[in-house]
């Protein structure tokens, strides 16, 4: 999950996987 997010936009992947998107926005 972490390695994949680094290549495909961290904010986009984290927002989808994370329960608190407001933290990355």
PDB file of C-alpha atoms in Angstrom:
ATOM      1  CA  UNK A   1       0.000   0.000   0.000  1.00  0.00           C
ATOM      2  CA  UNK A   2       2.741   2.500   0.917  1.00  0.00           C
ATOM      3  CA  UNK A   3       5.014   1.724  -2.040  1.00  0.00           C
ATOM      4  CA  UNK A   4       2.068   1.907  -4.425  1.00  0.00           C
ATOM      5  CA  UNK A   5       0.930   5.282  -3.069  1.00  0.00           C
ATOM      6  CA  UNK A   6       4.403   6.735  -3.648  1.00  0.00           C
ATOM      7  CA  UNK A   7       4.145   6.009  -7.403  1.00  0.00           C
ATOM      8  CA  UNK A   8       0.438   6.880  -7.858  1.00  0.00           C
ATOM      9  CA  UNK A   9       0.098  10.160  -5.954  1.00  0.00           C
ATOM     10  CA  UNK A  10       0.346   9.846  -2.186  1.00  0.00           C
ATOM     11  CA  UNK A  11      -2.609  12.151  -1.415  1.00  0.00           C
ATOM     12  CA  UNK A  12      -4.987  10.347  -3.816  1.00  0.00           C
ATOM     13  CA  UNK A  13      -4.242   6.821  -2.556  1.00  0.00           C
ATOM     14  CA  UNK A  14      -4.007   7.842   1.102  1.00  0.00           C
ATOM     15  CA  UNK A  15      -7.319   9.688   0.866  1.00  0.00           C
ATOM     16  CA  UNK A  16      -8.996   6.569  -0.510  1.00  0.00           C
ATOM     17  CA  UNK A  17      -7.397   4.120   1.957  1.00  0.00           C
ATOM     18  CA  UNK A  18      -7.306   6.458   4.939  1.00  0.00           C
ATOM     19  CA  UNK A  19     -10.438   7.066   7.014  1.00  0.00           C
ATOM     20  CA  UNK A  20      -9.498  10.737   7.540  1.00  0.00           C
ATOM     21  CA  UNK A  21      -8.936  12.319   4.097  1.00  0.00           C
ATOM     22  CA  UNK A  22      -9.069  15.768   5.691  1.00  0.00           C
ATOM     23  CA  UNK A  23      -5.589  15.072   7.083  1.00  0.00           C
ATOM     24  CA  UNK A  24      -4.060  14.730   3.626  1.00  0.00           C
ATOM     25  CA  UNK A  25      -6.169  17.368   1.863  1.00  0.00           C
TER      26      UNK A  25
END
